[in-house]
Amino acid sequence: MTYAPSLEGLLDKADITEVIHAYCYHFDRADADAVAALFTEDALVDYGPDVDDLHGSAALRDMVSRGTSTLFAATSHHVSNVSIRFDGPDQATSNCYVYAWHRYLETNEESELWGQYDHSFRRTPSGWRISRLVLSAVGLRNFHRAHMHPIPRG
């Protein structure tokens, strides 16, 4: 089913894009509750093969809270090239590019990640929420994980 182009569709795209931006904004401010509120209660979050998948917004909140209090002194996430496709009026998928900079608490060292987020979204009574997030990487510098999902090529 294709979601017909309309003013409502454009507004939905803007709302979904704002959710993506809000994820970065709240993560960089170490606000785990606000990050988790952007996800459905049954969301699946896959940050890569070195990390167990997170099931649900509560699990995500716990991980973000731990990471922003014990691992990261600061982060800065930047997204671009947001592409959104609708699977009906209440479901969508997206892909966007991400650049993420991190400074670590213990060492004060910096790292960088160049990659992509693949999302699934669901419309809820509270608005659009992320029901699935998968992080893939094409490049890393001093990153805290050795393995990431590769960006599909070809």
PDB file of C-alpha atoms in Angstrom, residues 28-100:
ATOM      1  CA  ASP A  28      23.354  14.714  23.353  1.00  0.00           C
ATOM      2  CA  ARG A  29      21.798  16.281  26.458  1.00  0.00           C
ATOM      3  CA  ALA A  30      21.907  12.943  28.319  1.00  0.00           C
ATOM      4  CA  ASP A  31      18.122  12.961  28.747  1.00  0.00           C
ATOM      5  CA  ALA A  32      17.387   9.225  28.715  1.00  0.00           C
ATOM      6  CA  ASP A  33      13.702   9.699  29.577  1.00  0.00           C
ATOM      7  CA  ALA A  34      13.152  12.013  26.612  1.00  0.00           C
ATOM      8  CA  VAL A  35      15.018   9.631  24.276  1.00  0.00           C
ATOM      9  CA  ALA A  36      12.912   6.680  25.432  1.00  0.00           C
ATOM     10  CA  ALA A  37       9.689   8.674  25.001  1.00  0.00           C
ATOM     11  CA  LEU A  38      10.400   8.818  21.248  1.00  0.00           C
ATOM     12  CA  PHE A  39      10.075   5.015  20.973  1.00  0.00           C
ATOM     13  CA  THR A  40       7.165   2.616  21.161  1.00  0.00           C
ATOM     14  CA  GLU A  41       6.985   0.440  24.260  1.00  0.00           C
ATOM     15  CA  ASP A  42       7.789  -2.627  22.124  1.00  0.00           C
ATOM     16  CA  ALA A  43      10.556  -1.007  20.048  1.00  0.00           C
ATOM     17  CA  LEU A  44      13.563  -2.975  18.813  1.00  0.00           C
ATOM     18  CA  VAL A  45      16.904  -1.122  18.926  1.00  0.00           C
ATOM     19  CA  ASP A  46      19.962  -2.684  17.288  1.00  0.00           C
ATOM     20  CA  TYR A  47      23.154  -0.675  17.871  1.00  0.00           C
ATOM     21  CA  GLY A  48      25.362  -3.373  16.323  1.00  0.00           C
ATOM     22  CA  PRO A  49      26.630  -6.933  16.718  1.00  0.00           C
ATOM     23  CA  ASP A  50      28.702  -6.141  19.844  1.00  0.00           C
ATOM     24  CA  VAL A  51      25.589  -5.091  21.785  1.00  0.00           C
ATOM     25  CA  ASP A  52      22.522  -7.150  22.653  1.00  0.00           C
ATOM     26  CA  ASP A  53      19.377  -5.913  20.929  1.00  0.00           C
ATOM     27  CA  LEU A  54      17.243  -3.721  23.148  1.00  0.00           C
ATOM     28  CA  HIS A  55      13.585  -4.646  23.406  1.00  0.00           C
ATOM     29  CA  GLY A  56      11.312  -1.826  24.490  1.00  0.00           C
ATOM     30  CA  SER A  57      11.649   1.826  25.360  1.00  0.00           C
ATOM     31  CA  ALA A  58      12.430   1.010  29.020  1.00  0.00           C
ATOM     32  CA  ALA A  59      15.494  -1.054  28.026  1.00  0.00           C
ATOM     33  CA  LEU A  60      16.629   1.775  25.756  1.00  0.00           C
ATOM     34  CA  ARG A  61      16.172   4.319  28.559  1.00  0.00           C
ATOM     35  CA  ASP A  62      18.331   2.185  30.873  1.00  0.00           C
ATOM     36  CA  MET A  63      21.115   1.818  28.295  1.00  0.00           C
ATOM     37  CA  VAL A  64      21.143   5.517  27.371  1.00  0.00           C
ATOM     38  CA  SER A  65      21.165   6.448  31.056  1.00  0.00           C
ATOM     39  CA  ARG A  66      24.123   4.138  31.757  1.00  0.00           C
ATOM     40  CA  GLY A  67      26.030   5.298  28.679  1.00  0.00           C
ATOM     41  CA  THR A  68      25.576   8.996  29.292  1.00  0.00           C
ATOM     42  CA  SER A  69      26.531   8.677  32.974  1.00  0.00           C
ATOM     43  CA  THR A  70      29.387   6.137  32.832  1.00  0.00           C
ATOM     44  CA  LEU A  71      30.855   6.138  29.291  1.00  0.00           C
ATOM     45  CA  PHE A  72      30.349   9.468  27.533  1.00  0.00           C
ATOM     46  CA  ALA A  73      31.459  12.875  28.795  1.00  0.00           C
ATOM     47  CA  ALA A  74      29.814  14.425  25.719  1.00  0.00           C
ATOM     48  CA  THR A  75      28.275  13.412  22.393  1.00  0.00           C
ATOM     49  CA  SER A  76      27.224  15.246  19.256  1.00  0.00           C
ATOM     50  CA  HIS A  77      24.964  13.513  16.731  1.00  0.00           C
ATOM     51  CA  HIS A  78      24.238  14.978  13.292  1.00  0.00           C
ATOM     52  CA  VAL A  79      21.754  13.518  10.798  1.00  0.00           C
ATOM     53  CA  SER A  80      21.179  14.295   7.134  1.00  0.00           C
ATOM     54  CA  ASN A  81      19.771  12.805   3.921  1.00  0.00           C
ATOM     55  CA  VAL A  82      16.526  11.801   5.635  1.00  0.00           C
ATOM     56  CA  SER A  83      14.439   9.605   3.332  1.00  0.00           C
ATOM     57  CA  ILE A  84      10.960   8.540   4.457  1.00  0.00           C
ATOM     58  CA  ARG A  85       8.639   5.975   2.860  1.00  0.00           C
ATOM     59  CA  PHE A  86       5.093   5.239   4.001  1.00  0.00           C
ATOM     60  CA  ASP A  87       3.689   1.728   4.305  1.00  0.00           C
ATOM     61  CA  GLY A  88       0.206   3.125   4.983  1.00  0.00           C
ATOM     62  CA  PRO A  89      -1.196   6.079   6.872  1.00  0.00           C
ATOM     63  CA  ASP A  90       0.145   4.869  10.242  1.00  0.00           C
ATOM     64  CA  GLN A  91       3.469   3.175   9.390  1.00  0.00           C
ATOM     65  CA  ALA A  92       6.661   4.427   7.781  1.00  0.00           C
ATOM     66  CA  THR A  93      10.310   3.521   7.307  1.00  0.00           C
ATOM     67  CA  SER A  94      13.257   5.840   6.944  1.00  0.00           C
ATOM     68  CA  ASN A  95      16.963   5.967   6.347  1.00  0.00           C
ATOM     69  CA  CYS A  96      19.255   8.818   7.264  1.00  0.00           C
ATOM     70  CA  TYR A  97      22.976   9.423   7.471  1.00  0.00           C
ATOM     71  CA  VAL A  98      24.564   9.972  10.877  1.00  0.00           C
ATOM     72  CA  TYR A  99      27.831  11.490  11.999  1.00  0.00           C
ATOM     73  CA  ALA A 100      28.448  10.971  15.720  1.00  0.00           C
TER      74      ALA A 100
END
